């Protein structure tokens, strides 16, 4: 049974930092592309950052230079280091996993339940 469990969300003041974690189980983690998405009420889920099975990364323009995605294949864990947080970063953050060869076309195969990040001004 595939599971993605996020942790590390919380409330922080603008300018602060948080580190999100996503523990994966039930599939061959190292072979999958991983990503972080976020969603606010009434809006579509948007991609924040992604990392390939070989460690190549990509970021949304809105978070470049502030967020860093990384993965530890030995621990089956994905991370998102978020620095210089802004109120507009407030959202539910989701971890996702997808087969690298098709994820760009069909999206992730698996999703976590999400962790809330709230940034106050």
XYZ file of C-alpha atoms in Angstrom, residues 32-85:
54
model
C 9.970 8.011 -8.961
C 9.941 11.727 -9.596
C 8.767 13.621 -6.528
C 7.219 17.020 -6.069
C 5.613 19.512 -3.754
C 2.346 21.205 -4.618
C 0.234 23.722 -2.751
C -3.370 24.799 -2.745
C -5.421 27.564 -1.191
C -9.221 27.516 -0.828
C -10.991 28.181 -4.104
C -7.841 27.831 -6.185
C -6.277 25.067 -8.211
C -3.384 23.080 -6.886
C -0.092 24.472 -8.178
C 3.337 22.953 -8.510
C 5.973 24.382 -6.196
C 9.057 22.252 -6.787
C 10.020 18.937 -8.338
C 12.944 16.563 -8.235
C 13.791 13.771 -10.664
C 15.070 10.333 -9.755
C 18.580 11.556 -10.636
C 18.279 14.639 -8.404
C 17.551 17.273 -11.039
C 15.316 19.992 -9.624
C 12.814 22.544 -10.857
C 10.949 25.364 -9.135
C 8.014 27.651 -9.654
C 9.160 31.209 -10.316
C 7.422 32.375 -7.154
C 9.681 30.299 -4.914
C 13.006 30.287 -6.765
C 15.853 31.332 -4.510
C 13.770 30.789 -1.359
C 12.747 27.108 -1.415
C 14.959 24.059 -1.847
C 13.690 20.582 -2.652
C 15.789 17.536 -1.831
C 15.405 13.805 -1.405
C 17.067 11.101 0.658
C 16.611 7.826 -1.186
C 18.104 5.842 1.704
C 15.337 7.139 3.962
C 12.581 7.277 1.316
C 11.999 10.866 2.314
C 11.396 14.078 0.409
C 12.088 17.521 1.862
C 11.198 21.111 1.148
C 13.268 23.767 2.898
C 11.325 27.019 2.827
C 13.147 30.238 3.702
C 12.131 33.891 3.583
C 8.507 32.881 3.792
